[in-house]
């Protein structure tokens, strides 16, 4: 990458609707979307290396993969997928050191959106997500509890720090899909972004 890429972060607890809203942002604005969790799941499946095993174990237990691994994976992924319009990255940064590593080493985020959602709503969504074959290993009651704890202890402080810097838009993600997305889209328009349709 010759110059810093334009990157937006979409944050929120597990099941808050990050992936769902990013898919619609891709349609409306033409962004390239990456979910840090999806990239890590793919990396865990890719091989039998120690790193792949370690990533798989962290995801299954609901813990955060070491930041150097995730930041390196994102750096490589952005390099391999040039985007004229820009990127939305969801589920990243999940820890203060990830935010610093990315913003110091790759690009300062052009905008940050936080999907605020109650644990009761998130739990209900996660436990019914992907019924059948598509069900994720970590969408079970025990791992969800761990993911919520990690979210409160590690991820929410990142959001608080961005809020203090006045860089974070907050969306009430507890509501119906279309109402939530209307707010998300409006935020992007307020940030000066142009819909492609
Ligand atoms: P995240 O990427 O934040 O973990 P997802 O976008 O995968 O969350 O959403 C979790 C589950 O909740 C999915 O099954 C999705 O279809 C559903 N979902 C997303 N947004 C809403 C909403 N506003 N109301 C009801 N269900 C939703
Ligand atoms: O965002 P998603 O729910 O898909 O993330 C699934 C898992 O991937 C997390 O519970 C965590 O184990 C791992 N992850 C991570 N660091 C990130 C994003 C996801 O360790 N920045
Ligand atoms: Mg997701």
mmCIF file of C-alpha atoms and ligand atoms in Angstrom:
data_model
loop_
_atom_site.group_PDB
_atom_site.id
_atom_site.type_symbol
_atom_site.label_atom_id
_atom_site.label_comp_id
_atom_site.label_asym_id
_atom_site.label_seq_id
_atom_site.Cartn_x
_atom_site.Cartn_y
_atom_site.Cartn_z
ATOM 1 C CA UNK A 1 0.000 0.000 0.000
ATOM 2 C CA UNK A 2 1.565 3.265 -1.055
ATOM 3 C CA UNK A 3 -0.655 5.463 1.095
ATOM 4 C CA UNK A 4 -2.671 4.733 4.238
ATOM 5 C CA UNK A 5 -5.958 2.986 3.434
ATOM 6 C CA UNK A 6 -9.321 4.498 4.409
ATOM 7 C CA UNK A 7 -10.670 2.280 7.176
ATOM 8 C CA UNK A 8 -13.793 2.412 9.341
ATOM 9 C CA UNK A 9 -14.108 0.295 12.492
ATOM 10 C CA UNK A 10 -17.471 -1.267 13.378
ATOM 11 C CA UNK A 11 -17.430 -2.262 17.028
ATOM 12 C CA UNK A 12 -19.937 -3.967 19.295
ATOM 13 C CA UNK A 13 -20.361 -6.978 21.534
ATOM 14 C CA UNK A 14 -20.817 -10.482 20.152
ATOM 15 C CA UNK A 15 -24.196 -10.699 18.420
ATOM 16 C CA UNK A 16 -24.766 -6.930 18.358
ATOM 17 C CA UNK A 17 -25.226 -7.032 14.558
ATOM 18 C CA UNK A 18 -21.828 -5.946 13.218
ATOM 19 C CA UNK A 19 -21.719 -8.426 10.339
ATOM 20 C CA UNK A 20 -25.369 -7.852 9.441
ATOM 21 C CA UNK A 21 -24.933 -4.084 9.131
ATOM 22 C CA UNK A 22 -21.581 -4.330 7.351
ATOM 23 C CA UNK A 23 -23.181 -6.427 4.602
ATOM 24 C CA UNK A 24 -25.652 -3.618 3.972
ATOM 25 C CA UNK A 25 -22.924 -0.955 4.039
ATOM 26 C CA UNK A 26 -21.099 -2.919 1.327
ATOM 27 C CA UNK A 27 -24.215 -2.796 -0.871
ATOM 28 C CA UNK A 28 -24.915 0.893 -0.263
ATOM 29 C CA UNK A 29 -21.382 2.333 -0.265
ATOM 30 C CA UNK A 30 -19.248 -0.241 -2.097
ATOM 31 C CA UNK A 31 -16.804 -0.805 0.766
ATOM 32 C CA UNK A 32 -14.594 -3.837 1.091
ATOM 33 C CA UNK A 33 -15.609 -5.573 4.332
ATOM 34 C CA UNK A 34 -13.528 -7.769 6.600
ATOM 35 C CA UNK A 35 -14.595 -9.304 9.886
ATOM 36 C CA UNK A 36 -11.593 -9.867 12.148
ATOM 37 C CA UNK A 37 -13.351 -12.915 13.604
ATOM 38 C CA UNK A 38 -13.985 -14.398 10.123
ATOM 39 C CA UNK A 39 -10.342 -13.835 9.127
ATOM 40 C CA UNK A 40 -9.149 -15.519 12.315
ATOM 41 C CA UNK A 41 -11.538 -18.454 11.851
ATOM 42 C CA UNK A 42 -10.211 -18.919 8.301
ATOM 43 C CA UNK A 43 -6.604 -18.722 9.549
ATOM 44 C CA UNK A 44 -7.360 -21.344 12.208
ATOM 45 C CA UNK A 45 -8.676 -23.723 9.556
ATOM 46 C CA UNK A 46 -5.875 -23.050 7.098
ATOM 47 C CA UNK A 47 -3.235 -25.317 8.458
ATOM 48 C CA UNK A 48 -1.797 -27.378 11.226
ATOM 49 C CA UNK A 49 0.788 -24.779 12.211
ATOM 50 C CA UNK A 50 1.185 -23.898 15.865
ATOM 51 C CA UNK A 51 -0.248 -20.466 15.166
ATOM 52 C CA UNK A 52 -3.349 -21.904 13.478
ATOM 53 C CA UNK A 53 -3.882 -24.220 16.465
ATOM 54 C CA UNK A 54 -3.440 -21.380 18.909
ATOM 55 C CA UNK A 55 -5.962 -19.188 17.075
ATOM 56 C CA UNK A 56 -8.497 -22.051 17.004
ATOM 57 C CA UNK A 57 -8.084 -22.649 20.735
ATOM 58 C CA UNK A 58 -8.517 -18.956 21.584
ATOM 59 C CA UNK A 59 -11.696 -18.700 19.508
ATOM 60 C CA UNK A 60 -13.197 -21.877 20.959
ATOM 61 C CA UNK A 61 -12.596 -20.579 24.477
ATOM 62 C CA UNK A 62 -13.891 -17.080 23.686
ATOM 63 C CA UNK A 63 -10.605 -15.316 24.414
ATOM 64 C CA UNK A 64 -8.798 -12.661 22.380
ATOM 65 C CA UNK A 65 -6.122 -13.854 19.972
ATOM 66 C CA UNK A 66 -2.756 -12.120 20.569
ATOM 67 C CA UNK A 67 -2.895 -8.723 18.916
ATOM 68 C CA UNK A 68 0.302 -9.152 16.837
ATOM 69 C CA UNK A 69 -1.338 -12.093 15.039
ATOM 70 C CA UNK A 70 -4.559 -10.246 14.262
ATOM 71 C CA UNK A 71 -2.878 -7.012 13.201
ATOM 72 C CA UNK A 72 -0.469 -8.916 10.901
ATOM 73 C CA UNK A 73 -3.415 -10.788 9.390
ATOM 74 C CA UNK A 74 -5.281 -7.539 8.743
ATOM 75 C CA UNK A 75 -2.223 -5.852 7.271
ATOM 76 C CA UNK A 76 -1.719 -8.727 4.839
ATOM 77 C CA UNK A 77 -5.415 -8.916 3.973
ATOM 78 C CA UNK A 78 -5.646 -5.195 3.161
ATOM 79 C CA UNK A 79 -2.510 -5.431 1.025
ATOM 80 C CA UNK A 80 -3.967 -8.341 -0.915
ATOM 81 C CA UNK A 81 -7.317 -6.596 -1.497
ATOM 82 C CA UNK A 82 -6.811 -3.044 -2.750
ATOM 83 C CA UNK A 83 -9.965 -0.958 -2.361
ATOM 84 C CA UNK A 84 -10.684 2.326 -4.093
ATOM 85 C CA UNK A 85 -13.669 3.084 -1.866
ATOM 86 C CA UNK A 86 -12.290 1.986 1.507
ATOM 87 C CA UNK A 87 -12.678 -0.723 4.104
ATOM 88 C CA UNK A 88 -15.046 -1.508 6.909
ATOM 89 C CA UNK A 89 -13.504 -3.777 9.502
ATOM 90 C CA UNK A 90 -15.773 -5.307 12.091
ATOM 91 C CA UNK A 91 -14.833 -6.792 15.443
ATOM 92 C CA UNK A 92 -11.544 -4.906 15.570
ATOM 93 C CA UNK A 93 -9.926 -3.445 17.638
ATOM 94 C CA UNK A 94 -11.034 -5.610 20.537
ATOM 95 C CA UNK A 95 -8.181 -4.553 22.855
ATOM 96 C CA UNK A 96 -6.325 -1.304 23.517
ATOM 97 C CA UNK A 97 -3.037 -2.636 22.129
ATOM 98 C CA UNK A 98 -4.769 -3.689 18.867
ATOM 99 C CA UNK A 99 -6.088 -0.169 18.399
ATOM 100 C CA UNK A 100 -2.648 1.327 18.941
ATOM 101 C CA UNK A 101 -0.806 -1.176 16.735
ATOM 102 C CA UNK A 102 -3.233 -0.669 13.864
ATOM 103 C CA UNK A 103 -3.572 3.096 14.099
ATOM 104 C CA UNK A 104 0.173 3.694 14.563
ATOM 105 C CA UNK A 105 1.309 1.135 12.007
ATOM 106 C CA UNK A 106 -1.365 0.885 9.297
ATOM 107 C CA UNK A 107 -3.911 3.713 9.311
ATOM 108 C CA UNK A 108 -5.784 6.006 11.644
ATOM 109 C CA UNK A 109 -9.468 5.038 11.487
ATOM 110 C CA UNK A 110 -11.527 7.408 9.334
ATOM 111 C CA UNK A 111 -14.553 6.694 11.558
ATOM 112 C CA UNK A 112 -15.699 4.427 14.374
ATOM 113 C CA UNK A 113 -19.231 3.124 14.950
ATOM 114 C CA UNK A 114 -20.262 1.268 18.105
ATOM 115 C CA UNK A 115 -23.304 -1.016 18.052
ATOM 116 C CA UNK A 116 -24.579 -0.733 21.618
ATOM 117 C CA UNK A 117 -26.664 -3.739 22.612
ATOM 118 C CA UNK A 118 -27.810 -5.382 25.852
ATOM 119 C CA UNK A 119 -26.373 -8.765 26.815
ATOM 120 C CA UNK A 120 -29.914 -10.196 26.938
ATOM 121 C CA UNK A 121 -30.496 -9.234 23.295
ATOM 122 C CA UNK A 122 -27.045 -10.388 22.189
ATOM 123 C CA UNK A 123 -27.415 -13.731 23.966
ATOM 124 C CA UNK A 124 -30.759 -14.417 22.338
ATOM 125 C CA UNK A 125 -29.347 -13.600 18.891
ATOM 126 C CA UNK A 126 -26.170 -15.652 19.339
ATOM 127 C CA UNK A 127 -27.902 -18.755 20.591
ATOM 128 C CA UNK A 128 -30.263 -18.736 17.611
ATOM 129 C CA UNK A 129 -27.641 -17.688 15.016
ATOM 130 C CA UNK A 130 -26.828 -20.152 12.252
ATOM 131 C CA UNK A 131 -29.023 -23.027 13.344
ATOM 132 C CA UNK A 132 -27.790 -26.322 11.883
ATOM 133 C CA UNK A 133 -24.616 -26.613 9.782
ATOM 134 C CA UNK A 134 -23.639 -22.957 9.967
ATOM 135 C CA UNK A 135 -23.729 -22.922 13.757
ATOM 136 C CA UNK A 136 -20.489 -21.623 15.217
ATOM 137 C CA UNK A 137 -18.611 -23.617 17.843
ATOM 138 C CA UNK A 138 -18.377 -20.559 20.071
ATOM 139 C CA UNK A 139 -22.121 -19.726 19.975
ATOM 140 C CA UNK A 140 -22.883 -21.938 22.982
ATOM 141 C CA UNK A 141 -24.072 -20.728 26.390
ATOM 142 C CA UNK A 142 -20.763 -21.323 28.180
ATOM 143 C CA UNK A 143 -18.500 -19.675 25.591
ATOM 144 C CA UNK A 144 -20.969 -16.820 25.159
ATOM 145 C CA UNK A 145 -20.605 -16.061 28.895
ATOM 146 C CA UNK A 146 -16.841 -15.925 28.481
ATOM 147 C CA UNK A 147 -17.138 -13.719 25.368
ATOM 148 C CA UNK A 148 -19.405 -11.304 27.263
ATOM 149 C CA UNK A 149 -16.884 -11.086 30.104
ATOM 150 C CA UNK A 150 -14.023 -10.439 27.692
ATOM 151 C CA UNK A 151 -16.231 -7.858 25.990
ATOM 152 C CA UNK A 152 -16.778 -5.949 29.256
ATOM 153 C CA UNK A 153 -13.167 -6.239 30.445
ATOM 154 C CA UNK A 154 -11.221 -5.748 27.207
ATOM 155 C CA UNK A 155 -13.414 -4.431 24.393
ATOM 156 C CA UNK A 156 -15.658 -1.872 26.074
ATOM 157 C CA UNK A 157 -12.651 0.102 27.393
ATOM 158 C CA UNK A 158 -11.527 0.547 23.763
ATOM 159 C CA UNK A 159 -14.937 2.013 22.949
ATOM 160 C CA UNK A 160 -14.802 4.261 26.028
ATOM 161 C CA UNK A 161 -11.395 5.566 24.966
ATOM 162 C CA UNK A 162 -12.678 6.341 21.460
ATOM 163 C CA UNK A 163 -15.748 8.044 22.956
ATOM 164 C CA UNK A 164 -13.507 10.232 25.126
ATOM 165 C CA UNK A 165 -11.570 11.225 22.028
ATOM 166 C CA UNK A 166 -14.913 12.172 20.446
ATOM 167 C CA UNK A 167 -14.335 9.738 17.590
ATOM 168 C CA UNK A 168 -17.088 7.190 18.212
ATOM 169 C CA UNK A 169 -20.669 7.207 16.905
ATOM 170 C CA UNK A 170 -23.046 5.098 19.019
ATOM 171 C CA UNK A 171 -26.043 3.228 17.598
ATOM 172 C CA UNK A 172 -28.809 1.615 19.683
ATOM 173 C CA UNK A 173 -28.517 -1.873 18.173
ATOM 174 C CA UNK A 174 -31.304 -3.442 20.243
ATOM 175 C CA UNK A 175 -33.981 -2.389 17.757
ATOM 176 C CA UNK A 176 -35.330 -3.949 14.559
ATOM 177 C CA UNK A 177 -32.861 -4.548 11.735
ATOM 178 C CA UNK A 178 -34.091 -1.842 9.364
ATOM 179 C CA UNK A 179 -34.274 0.806 12.075
ATOM 180 C CA UNK A 180 -30.745 0.019 13.271
ATOM 181 C CA UNK A 181 -29.363 0.074 9.746
ATOM 182 C CA UNK A 182 -31.076 3.375 8.913
ATOM 183 C CA UNK A 183 -29.071 4.940 11.771
ATOM 184 C CA UNK A 184 -25.837 3.278 10.653
ATOM 185 C CA UNK A 185 -26.294 4.512 7.094
ATOM 186 C CA UNK A 186 -27.096 8.033 8.293
ATOM 187 C CA UNK A 187 -23.877 8.082 10.343
ATOM 188 C CA UNK A 188 -21.834 7.217 7.256
ATOM 189 C CA UNK A 189 -23.577 9.972 5.315
ATOM 190 C CA UNK A 190 -22.854 12.400 8.162
ATOM 191 C CA UNK A 191 -19.201 11.375 7.957
ATOM 192 C CA UNK A 192 -19.253 12.595 4.356
ATOM 193 C CA UNK A 193 -19.474 9.176 2.730
ATOM 194 C CA UNK A 194 -21.367 8.841 -0.557
ATOM 195 C CA UNK A 195 -23.816 6.010 -1.281
ATOM 196 C CA UNK A 196 -23.211 4.342 -4.637
ATOM 197 C CA UNK A 197 -26.919 3.730 -5.283
HETATM 198 P P1 LIG B 1 -22.045 -9.847 15.120
HETATM 199 O O1 LIG B 1 -21.324 -9.861 13.799
HETATM 200 O O2 LIG B 1 -22.013 -8.519 15.803
HETATM 201 O O3 LIG B 1 -21.603 -10.937 16.052
HETATM 202 P P2 LIG B 1 -24.376 -10.670 13.539
HETATM 203 O O4 LIG B 1 -24.512 -9.601 12.515
HETATM 204 O O5 LIG B 1 -23.834 -11.989 13.119
HETATM 205 O O6 LIG B 1 -23.584 -10.110 14.835
HETATM 206 O O7 LIG B 1 -25.828 -10.872 14.186
HETATM 207 C C1 LIG B 1 -26.064 -11.896 15.158
HETATM 208 C C2 LIG B 1 -27.398 -12.592 14.847
HETATM 209 O O8 LIG B 1 -28.451 -11.672 15.111
HETATM 210 C C3 LIG B 1 -27.550 -13.030 13.404
HETATM 211 O O9 LIG B 1 -28.284 -14.231 13.362
HETATM 212 C C4 LIG B 1 -28.339 -11.891 12.755
HETATM 213 O O10 LIG B 1 -29.110 -12.326 11.654
HETATM 214 C C5 LIG B 1 -29.217 -11.420 13.916
HETATM 215 N N1 LIG B 1 -29.480 -9.970 13.909
HETATM 216 C C6 LIG B 1 -28.628 -8.961 13.554
HETATM 217 N N2 LIG B 1 -29.212 -7.752 13.744
HETATM 218 C C7 LIG B 1 -30.445 -7.994 14.256
HETATM 219 C C8 LIG B 1 -31.549 -7.144 14.663
HETATM 220 N N3 LIG B 1 -31.480 -5.792 14.618
HETATM 221 N N4 LIG B 1 -32.651 -7.746 15.160
HETATM 222 C C9 LIG B 1 -32.735 -9.097 15.237
HETATM 223 N N5 LIG B 1 -31.745 -9.959 14.854
HETATM 224 C C10 LIG B 1 -30.621 -9.412 14.372
HETATM 225 O O1 LIG B 2 -16.224 -11.008 15.976
HETATM 226 P P1 LIG B 2 -16.456 -12.474 16.174
HETATM 227 O O2 LIG B 2 -17.575 -12.760 17.142
HETATM 228 O O3 LIG B 2 -16.620 -13.219 14.881
HETATM 229 O O4 LIG B 2 -15.120 -13.026 16.844
HETATM 230 C C1 LIG B 2 -15.034 -14.395 17.171
HETATM 231 C C2 LIG B 2 -13.797 -14.646 18.007
HETATM 232 O O5 LIG B 2 -12.610 -14.311 17.280
HETATM 233 C C3 LIG B 2 -13.702 -13.861 19.307
HETATM 234 O O6 LIG B 2 -14.473 -14.416 20.351
HETATM 235 C C4 LIG B 2 -12.194 -13.982 19.575
HETATM 236 O O7 LIG B 2 -11.866 -15.265 20.060
HETATM 237 C C5 LIG B 2 -11.616 -13.838 18.169
HETATM 238 N N1 LIG B 2 -11.284 -12.433 17.847
HETATM 239 C C6 LIG B 2 -10.105 -11.895 18.397
HETATM 240 N N2 LIG B 2 -9.731 -10.609 18.116
HETATM 241 C C7 LIG B 2 -10.502 -9.841 17.316
HETATM 242 C C8 LIG B 2 -11.694 -10.356 16.754
HETATM 243 C C9 LIG B 2 -12.058 -11.663 17.046
HETATM 244 O O8 LIG B 2 -9.413 -12.590 19.152
HETATM 245 N N3 LIG B 2 -10.123 -8.573 17.057
HETATM 246 MG MG1 LIG B 3 -19.734 -11.179 13.124
#
